[in-house]
Amino acid sequence: DIVMTQTPLSLSVTPGQPASISCKSSQSPLDSDGKTYLYWYLQKPGQTPQLLIYEVSSRFSGVPDRFSGSGSGTDFTLKISRVEAEDVGVYYCMQGIHPLTFGGGTKVEIK
Amino acid sequence: EVQLLESGGGLVQPGGSLRLSCAASGFTFSTSDMSWVRQGPGKGLEWISAISASSGNTHYADSVKGRFTISRDISKSTLYLQMNSLRAEDTAVYYCAKGWRIGGYWGQGTLVAVSS
C-alpha cells in the first residue's frame, strides 16, 4: 500500500498570509493511464470533507483560486496564497491508486 | 445536483451486523463507480471499499476484507455496505462517495457505534 505522510501536523496562519502543506508518498500515485492521482481535501469543523484539488493541480468546481496544488513523483504541495478565516480545518492529501490511502491530516488554524 | 444520503447507522454489539444504505440522486447511478470512506472519532479518513459501475469489480481495505461487502441496486439507485463481525474499532462515521477514486461528491455520513 502507498503510505502518505503530511507535514506539518498543524499550522497557525495570520489572515492574508500564505500557507503551504507538504505530502510525500511512499510510491508515485502515477497510474498506467499516465495520470498522477493525488488529491487534496479540506474538512471544515463539523463538516464532510470537500475536494479542493484533483490530479495534483486541478481545482475542483467552485474552489477559490487562492488554492493551488503542485508536485510530481512522490512529493506534493498544497499552497494557499492568502489564508482566509473560512480556510480553517483539517487538510488531507489522498492518493488514488487502490487501495486508496490518506495522509494523517494537517490542522490549519487562524492566529 | 448530486445528492448522496446515507442511512442505517446505529449502535450494535461487538460481533453484530449492520447494513448501511446510500441513496443516490442527481446523476446517472448506473454508470457511476461508488466508494465508502469512514472516519473514527477524532481520527483521520480511511477508504474502505469501492465498486465499479457494473458491480464486476470491487476493492476492500485489508481492515474490512472478509467482513464487509459492498453492493448496489441499480433499480433503486442505492449503494450498500453489509458489515458483519463488527468490532469496536469499526466505530466511525461512514460516508458514501461518488467515484472509483472518491472525488468531489460525498454524503453527510451515518454514525456506526460498536459497543456492548
PDB file of C-alpha atoms in Angstrom:
ATOM      1  CA  ASP A   1       0.000   0.000   0.000  1.00  0.00           C
ATOM      2  CA  ILE A   2       1.133   3.560  -0.647  1.00  0.00           C
ATOM      3  CA  VAL A   3       1.836   5.449   2.580  1.00  0.00           C
ATOM      4  CA  MET A   4       1.044   9.168   2.611  1.00  0.00           C
ATOM      5  CA  THR A   5       2.962  11.435   5.001  1.00  0.00           C
ATOM      6  CA  GLN A   6       1.837  15.009   5.582  1.00  0.00           C
ATOM      7  CA  THR A   7       3.754  17.829   7.211  1.00  0.00           C
ATOM      8  CA  PRO A   8       3.321  19.840   9.294  1.00  0.00           C
ATOM      9  CA  LEU A   9       0.778  18.312  11.677  1.00  0.00           C
ATOM     10  CA  SER A  10      -0.589  21.761  12.411  1.00  0.00           C
ATOM     11  CA  LEU A  11      -0.256  25.284  11.124  1.00  0.00           C
ATOM     12  CA  SER A  12      -1.241  28.623  12.630  1.00  0.00           C
ATOM     13  CA  VAL A  13      -1.551  31.346   9.998  1.00  0.00           C
ATOM     14  CA  THR A  14      -2.246  35.068  10.052  1.00  0.00           C
ATOM     15  CA  PRO A  15      -5.119  36.026   7.728  1.00  0.00           C
ATOM     16  CA  GLY A  16      -3.818  37.248   4.399  1.00  0.00           C
ATOM     17  CA  GLN A  17      -0.562  35.316   4.735  1.00  0.00           C
ATOM     18  CA  PRO A  18       0.366  32.288   2.626  1.00  0.00           C
ATOM     19  CA  ALA A  19       0.407  28.700   3.844  1.00  0.00           C
ATOM     20  CA  SER A  20       1.903  25.516   2.469  1.00  0.00           C
ATOM     21  CA  ILE A  21       1.333  21.837   3.274  1.00  0.00           C
ATOM     22  CA  SER A  22       3.587  19.026   2.114  1.00  0.00           C
ATOM     23  CA  CYS A  23       2.539  15.488   1.252  1.00  0.00           C
ATOM     24  CA  LYS A  24       5.003  12.719   0.464  1.00  0.00           C
ATOM     25  CA  SER A  25       4.005   9.318  -0.883  1.00  0.00           C
ATOM     26  CA  SER A  26       5.992   6.103  -0.450  1.00  0.00           C
ATOM     27  CA  GLN A  27       5.447   5.377  -4.147  1.00  0.00           C
ATOM     28  CA  SER A  28       4.296   7.545  -7.019  1.00  0.00           C
ATOM     29  CA  PRO A  29       0.498   7.615  -7.472  1.00  0.00           C
ATOM     30  CA  LEU A  30       1.046   7.531 -11.216  1.00  0.00           C
ATOM     31  CA  ASP A  31      -1.383   5.177 -12.925  1.00  0.00           C
ATOM     32  CA  SER A  32      -0.985   3.291 -16.206  1.00  0.00           C
ATOM     33  CA  ASP A  33      -3.090   5.938 -17.952  1.00  0.00           C
ATOM     34  CA  GLY A  34      -0.323   8.458 -17.362  1.00  0.00           C
ATOM     35  CA  LYS A  35      -2.245  10.462 -14.773  1.00  0.00           C
ATOM     36  CA  THR A  36      -0.995  11.123 -11.254  1.00  0.00           C
ATOM     37  CA  TYR A  37      -3.863  10.632  -8.847  1.00  0.00           C
ATOM     38  CA  LEU A  38      -3.086  12.947  -5.972  1.00  0.00           C
ATOM     39  CA  TYR A  39      -5.941  14.755  -4.267  1.00  0.00           C
ATOM     40  CA  TRP A  40      -6.359  17.401  -1.558  1.00  0.00           C
ATOM     41  CA  TYR A  41      -9.381  17.635   0.726  1.00  0.00           C
ATOM     42  CA  LEU A  42     -10.411  20.124   3.394  1.00  0.00           C
ATOM     43  CA  GLN A  43     -12.611  19.054   6.272  1.00  0.00           C
ATOM     44  CA  LYS A  44     -14.016  22.100   7.992  1.00  0.00           C
ATOM     45  CA  PRO A  45     -15.113  21.686  11.621  1.00  0.00           C
ATOM     46  CA  GLY A  46     -18.218  19.526  11.842  1.00  0.00           C
ATOM     47  CA  GLN A  47     -18.474  19.103   8.073  1.00  0.00           C
ATOM     48  CA  THR A  48     -17.957  16.484   5.385  1.00  0.00           C
ATOM     49  CA  PRO A  49     -14.602  16.582   3.603  1.00  0.00           C
ATOM     50  CA  GLN A  50     -14.645  18.716   0.462  1.00  0.00           C
ATOM     51  CA  LEU A  51     -12.455  18.203  -2.580  1.00  0.00           C
ATOM     52  CA  LEU A  52     -10.085  21.068  -3.340  1.00  0.00           C
ATOM     53  CA  ILE A  53      -7.578  19.661  -5.838  1.00  0.00           C
ATOM     54  CA  TYR A  54      -7.564  16.555  -8.025  1.00  0.00           C
ATOM     55  CA  GLU A  55      -4.825  15.022 -10.178  1.00  0.00           C
ATOM     56  CA  VAL A  56      -2.126  17.084  -8.433  1.00  0.00           C
ATOM     57  CA  SER A  57      -3.055  20.547  -9.652  1.00  0.00           C
ATOM     58  CA  SER A  58      -6.627  20.782 -10.992  1.00  0.00           C
ATOM     59  CA  ARG A  59      -9.016  22.801  -8.853  1.00  0.00           C
ATOM     60  CA  PHE A  60     -12.436  21.250  -8.270  1.00  0.00           C
ATOM     61  CA  SER A  61     -15.546  23.173  -9.239  1.00  0.00           C
ATOM     62  CA  GLY A  62     -16.103  26.251  -7.063  1.00  0.00           C
ATOM     63  CA  VAL A  63     -12.726  26.130  -5.317  1.00  0.00           C
ATOM     64  CA  PRO A  64     -11.163  29.606  -4.991  1.00  0.00           C
ATOM     65  CA  ASP A  65      -8.013  30.226  -6.995  1.00  0.00           C
ATOM     66  CA  ARG A  66      -6.056  31.020  -3.840  1.00  0.00           C
ATOM     67  CA  PHE A  67      -5.718  27.214  -3.531  1.00  0.00           C
ATOM     68  CA  SER A  68      -3.129  25.568  -5.753  1.00  0.00           C
ATOM     69  CA  GLY A  69      -1.545  22.150  -5.948  1.00  0.00           C
ATOM     70  CA  SER A  70       1.789  21.135  -7.364  1.00  0.00           C
ATOM     71  CA  GLY A  71       4.327  18.352  -7.347  1.00  0.00           C
ATOM     72  CA  SER A  72       5.361  15.189  -9.096  1.00  0.00           C
ATOM     73  CA  GLY A  73       6.723  11.756  -8.357  1.00  0.00           C
ATOM     74  CA  THR A  74       6.363  11.345  -4.620  1.00  0.00           C
ATOM     75  CA  ASP A  75       6.435  14.965  -3.429  1.00  0.00           C
ATOM     76  CA  PHE A  76       3.357  17.163  -3.496  1.00  0.00           C
ATOM     77  CA  THR A  77       2.359  20.545  -2.076  1.00  0.00           C
ATOM     78  CA  LEU A  78      -0.848  22.419  -1.399  1.00  0.00           C
ATOM     79  CA  LYS A  79      -0.488  26.185  -1.228  1.00  0.00           C
ATOM     80  CA  ILE A  80      -2.937  28.795  -0.045  1.00  0.00           C
ATOM     81  CA  SER A  81      -1.829  32.164  -1.390  1.00  0.00           C
ATOM     82  CA  ARG A  82      -3.702  34.247   1.180  1.00  0.00           C
ATOM     83  CA  VAL A  83      -5.365  32.418   4.042  1.00  0.00           C
ATOM     84  CA  GLU A  84      -8.882  33.458   4.991  1.00  0.00           C
ATOM     85  CA  ALA A  85     -10.822  32.691   8.173  1.00  0.00           C
ATOM     86  CA  GLU A  86     -13.022  30.206   6.283  1.00  0.00           C
ATOM     87  CA  ASP A  87      -9.971  28.084   5.423  1.00  0.00           C
ATOM     88  CA  VAL A  88      -9.660  26.635   8.937  1.00  0.00           C
ATOM     89  CA  GLY A  89      -9.973  22.904   9.276  1.00  0.00           C
ATOM     90  CA  VAL A  90      -8.012  19.753   8.587  1.00  0.00           C
ATOM     91  CA  TYR A  91      -6.394  19.241   5.207  1.00  0.00           C
ATOM     92  CA  TYR A  92      -5.833  15.740   3.865  1.00  0.00           C
ATOM     93  CA  CYS A  93      -3.922  14.503   0.859  1.00  0.00           C
ATOM     94  CA  MET A  94      -5.030  11.241  -0.729  1.00  0.00           C
ATOM     95  CA  GLN A  95      -3.548   9.044  -3.404  1.00  0.00           C
ATOM     96  CA  GLY A  96      -5.872   7.372  -5.924  1.00  0.00           C
ATOM     97  CA  ILE A  97      -4.187   4.042  -6.654  1.00  0.00           C
ATOM     98  CA  HIS A  98      -6.116   1.204  -4.960  1.00  0.00           C
ATOM     99  CA  PRO A  99      -6.071   0.651  -2.075  1.00  0.00           C
ATOM    100  CA  LEU A 100      -6.656   4.374  -1.672  1.00  0.00           C
ATOM    101  CA  THR A 101      -4.804   5.954   1.253  1.00  0.00           C
ATOM    102  CA  PHE A 102      -4.964   9.303   3.029  1.00  0.00           C
ATOM    103  CA  GLY A 103      -2.344  11.343   4.776  1.00  0.00           C
ATOM    104  CA  GLY A 104      -2.734  11.877   8.504  1.00  0.00           C
ATOM    105  CA  GLY A 105      -4.030  15.411   8.108  1.00  0.00           C
ATOM    106  CA  THR A 106      -2.787  18.952   8.764  1.00  0.00           C
ATOM    107  CA  LYS A 107      -4.808  21.151  11.073  1.00  0.00           C
ATOM    108  CA  VAL A 108      -4.901  24.784   9.994  1.00  0.00           C
ATOM    109  CA  GLU A 109      -5.978  27.474  12.405  1.00  0.00           C
ATOM    110  CA  ILE A 110      -6.033  31.241  12.292  1.00  0.00           C
ATOM    111  CA  LYS A 111      -3.773  33.314  14.554  1.00  0.00           C
TER     112      LYS A 111
ATOM    113  CA  GLU B   1     -27.410  18.375  -8.175  1.00  0.00           C
ATOM    114  CA  VAL B   2     -25.581  15.296  -6.930  1.00  0.00           C
ATOM    115  CA  GLN B   3     -27.048  14.050  -3.652  1.00  0.00           C
ATOM    116  CA  LEU B   4     -25.935  11.115  -1.541  1.00  0.00           C
ATOM    117  CA  LEU B   5     -27.897  10.200   1.588  1.00  0.00           C
ATOM    118  CA  GLU B   6     -26.597   7.525   3.936  1.00  0.00           C
ATOM    119  CA  SER B   7     -28.750   5.632   6.421  1.00  0.00           C
ATOM    120  CA  GLY B   8     -28.657   2.514   8.546  1.00  0.00           C
ATOM    121  CA  GLY B   9     -26.139   3.530  11.176  1.00  0.00           C
ATOM    122  CA  GLY B  10     -26.667   2.925  14.871  1.00  0.00           C
ATOM    123  CA  LEU B  11     -25.444   1.143  17.965  1.00  0.00           C
ATOM    124  CA  VAL B  12     -24.515  -2.516  17.571  1.00  0.00           C
ATOM    125  CA  GLN B  13     -22.785  -5.026  19.839  1.00  0.00           C
ATOM    126  CA  PRO B  14     -19.365  -6.465  19.002  1.00  0.00           C
ATOM    127  CA  GLY B  15     -19.771  -9.379  16.626  1.00  0.00           C
ATOM    128  CA  GLY B  16     -23.028  -7.984  15.296  1.00  0.00           C
ATOM    129  CA  SER B  17     -24.073  -6.918  11.801  1.00  0.00           C
ATOM    130  CA  LEU B  18     -25.402  -3.787  10.176  1.00  0.00           C
ATOM    131  CA  ARG B  19     -26.277  -2.777   6.621  1.00  0.00           C
ATOM    132  CA  LEU B  20     -25.687   0.769   5.505  1.00  0.00           C
ATOM    133  CA  SER B  21     -27.511   2.296   2.549  1.00  0.00           C
ATOM    134  CA  CYS B  22     -26.675   5.280   0.379  1.00  0.00           C
ATOM    135  CA  ALA B  23     -29.472   6.695  -1.760  1.00  0.00           C
ATOM    136  CA  ALA B  24     -28.106   8.495  -4.806  1.00  0.00           C
ATOM    137  CA  SER B  25     -29.739  11.130  -6.996  1.00  0.00           C
ATOM    138  CA  GLY B  26     -28.810  13.891  -9.399  1.00  0.00           C
ATOM    139  CA  PHE B  27     -26.551  11.761 -11.583  1.00  0.00           C
ATOM    140  CA  THR B  28     -26.616   8.528 -13.582  1.00  0.00           C
ATOM    141  CA  PHE B  29     -26.070   5.981 -10.824  1.00  0.00           C
ATOM    142  CA  SER B  30     -25.943   3.028 -13.210  1.00  0.00           C
ATOM    143  CA  THR B  31     -22.764   4.302 -14.878  1.00  0.00           C
ATOM    144  CA  SER B  32     -21.023   5.597 -11.753  1.00  0.00           C
ATOM    145  CA  ASP B  33     -18.430   3.845  -9.632  1.00  0.00           C
ATOM    146  CA  MET B  34     -19.000   4.306  -5.890  1.00  0.00           C
ATOM    147  CA  SER B  35     -16.974   4.161  -2.689  1.00  0.00           C
ATOM    148  CA  TRP B  36     -17.249   4.040   1.102  1.00  0.00           C
ATOM    149  CA  VAL B  37     -14.956   6.011   3.411  1.00  0.00           C
ATOM    150  CA  ARG B  38     -15.021   6.112   7.208  1.00  0.00           C
ATOM    151  CA  GLN B  39     -13.716   8.350   9.959  1.00  0.00           C
ATOM    152  CA  GLY B  40     -13.260   7.148  13.506  1.00  0.00           C
ATOM    153  CA  PRO B  41     -13.958   9.559  16.395  1.00  0.00           C
ATOM    154  CA  GLY B  42     -11.244  12.214  16.385  1.00  0.00           C
ATOM    155  CA  LYS B  43      -9.352  10.344  13.683  1.00  0.00           C
ATOM    156  CA  GLY B  44      -8.448  10.758  10.033  1.00  0.00           C
ATOM    157  CA  LEU B  45     -10.094   9.439   6.894  1.00  0.00           C
ATOM    158  CA  GLU B  46      -9.935   5.799   5.858  1.00  0.00           C
ATOM    159  CA  TRP B  47     -11.069   4.451   2.489  1.00  0.00           C
ATOM    160  CA  ILE B  48     -12.713   1.069   2.975  1.00  0.00           C
ATOM    161  CA  SER B  49     -14.371  -0.103  -0.243  1.00  0.00           C
ATOM    162  CA  ALA B  50     -15.175   0.674  -3.864  1.00  0.00           C
ATOM    163  CA  ILE B  51     -17.417  -0.886  -6.516  1.00  0.00           C
ATOM    164  CA  SER B  52     -17.392  -0.386 -10.246  1.00  0.00           C
ATOM    165  CA  ALA B  53     -20.448   0.726 -12.204  1.00  0.00           C
ATOM    166  CA  SER B  54     -21.040  -2.777 -13.485  1.00  0.00           C
ATOM    167  CA  SER B  55     -20.510  -4.304  -9.996  1.00  0.00           C
ATOM    168  CA  GLY B  56     -17.972  -6.540 -11.648  1.00  0.00           C
ATOM    169  CA  ASN B  57     -15.054  -5.053  -9.793  1.00  0.00           C
ATOM    170  CA  THR B  58     -14.808  -4.456  -6.054  1.00  0.00           C
ATOM    171  CA  HIS B  59     -11.974  -3.426  -3.752  1.00  0.00           C
ATOM    172  CA  TYR B  60     -11.664  -3.575   0.025  1.00  0.00           C
ATOM    173  CA  ALA B  61      -9.230  -2.253   2.581  1.00  0.00           C
ATOM    174  CA  ASP B  62      -7.429  -5.017   4.470  1.00  0.00           C
ATOM    175  CA  SER B  63      -9.076  -3.802   7.691  1.00  0.00           C
ATOM    176  CA  VAL B  64     -12.543  -4.866   6.457  1.00  0.00           C
ATOM    177  CA  LYS B  65     -11.813  -7.575   3.889  1.00  0.00           C
ATOM    178  CA  GLY B  66     -13.819 -10.722   4.565  1.00  0.00           C
ATOM    179  CA  ARG B  67     -16.197  -8.905   6.933  1.00  0.00           C
ATOM    180  CA  PHE B  68     -17.717  -6.128   4.807  1.00  0.00           C
ATOM    181  CA  THR B  69     -19.449  -6.453   1.425  1.00  0.00           C
ATOM    182  CA  ILE B  70     -20.182  -3.592  -0.940  1.00  0.00           C
ATOM    183  CA  SER B  71     -23.063  -3.896  -3.394  1.00  0.00           C
ATOM    184  CA  ARG B  72     -25.503  -1.792  -5.364  1.00  0.00           C
ATOM    185  CA  ASP B  73     -29.090  -1.885  -6.615  1.00  0.00           C
ATOM    186  CA  ILE B  74     -29.317  -0.021  -9.912  1.00  0.00           C
ATOM    187  CA  SER B  75     -33.133  -0.086  -9.883  1.00  0.00           C
ATOM    188  CA  LYS B  76     -33.142   1.758  -6.559  1.00  0.00           C
ATOM    189  CA  SER B  77     -30.070   3.942  -7.213  1.00  0.00           C
ATOM    190  CA  THR B  78     -28.767   2.730  -3.889  1.00  0.00           C
ATOM    191  CA  LEU B  79     -25.339   1.676  -2.669  1.00  0.00           C
ATOM    192  CA  TYR B  80     -24.987  -0.726   0.256  1.00  0.00           C
ATOM    193  CA  LEU B  81     -22.362  -1.774   2.757  1.00  0.00           C
ATOM    194  CA  GLN B  82     -23.068  -5.009   4.611  1.00  0.00           C
ATOM    195  CA  MET B  83     -20.953  -5.065   7.751  1.00  0.00           C
ATOM    196  CA  ASN B  84     -20.532  -8.343   9.666  1.00  0.00           C
ATOM    197  CA  SER B  85     -18.420  -9.373  12.653  1.00  0.00           C
ATOM    198  CA  LEU B  86     -18.250  -5.779  13.800  1.00  0.00           C
ATOM    199  CA  ARG B  87     -15.510  -4.702  16.176  1.00  0.00           C
ATOM    200  CA  ALA B  88     -15.051  -1.719  18.467  1.00  0.00           C
ATOM    201  CA  GLU B  89     -12.510  -0.304  16.019  1.00  0.00           C
ATOM    202  CA  ASP B  90     -15.206  -0.144  13.317  1.00  0.00           C
ATOM    203  CA  THR B  91     -16.859   2.683  15.274  1.00  0.00           C
ATOM    204  CA  ALA B  92     -16.892   5.613  12.855  1.00  0.00           C
ATOM    205  CA  VAL B  93     -18.890   7.914  10.653  1.00  0.00           C
ATOM    206  CA  TYR B  94     -19.359   6.141   7.329  1.00  0.00           C
ATOM    207  CA  TYR B  95     -19.539   8.218   4.160  1.00  0.00           C
ATOM    208  CA  CYS B  96     -20.515   7.103   0.691  1.00  0.00           C
ATOM    209  CA  ALA B  97     -18.857   8.910  -2.184  1.00  0.00           C
ATOM    210  CA  LYS B  98     -19.218   9.021  -5.930  1.00  0.00           C
ATOM    211  CA  GLY B  99     -16.309   7.670  -7.903  1.00  0.00           C
ATOM    212  CA  TRP B 100     -13.724   4.900  -8.083  1.00  0.00           C
ATOM    213  CA  ARG B 101     -11.188   7.286  -6.578  1.00  0.00           C
ATOM    214  CA  ILE B 102     -13.753   9.059  -4.347  1.00  0.00           C
ATOM    215  CA  GLY B 103     -13.643  12.539  -5.892  1.00  0.00           C
ATOM    216  CA  GLY B 104     -15.780  15.532  -5.016  1.00  0.00           C
ATOM    217  CA  TYR B 105     -19.181  14.158  -4.052  1.00  0.00           C
ATOM    218  CA  TRP B 106     -19.768  12.786  -0.567  1.00  0.00           C
ATOM    219  CA  GLY B 107     -22.811  12.125   1.568  1.00  0.00           C
ATOM    220  CA  GLN B 108     -23.228  13.606   5.048  1.00  0.00           C
ATOM    221  CA  GLY B 109     -22.343  10.327   6.726  1.00  0.00           C
ATOM    222  CA  THR B 110     -24.001   7.899   9.111  1.00  0.00           C
ATOM    223  CA  LEU B 111     -22.623   7.023  12.552  1.00  0.00           C
ATOM    224  CA  VAL B 112     -21.905   3.419  13.471  1.00  0.00           C
ATOM    225  CA  ALA B 113     -21.064   2.700  17.110  1.00  0.00           C
ATOM    226  CA  VAL B 114     -19.881  -0.767  18.114  1.00  0.00           C
ATOM    227  CA  SER B 115     -20.134  -1.256  21.849  1.00  0.00           C
ATOM    228  CA  SER B 116     -21.535  -3.624  24.438  1.00  0.00           C
TER     229      SER B 116
END
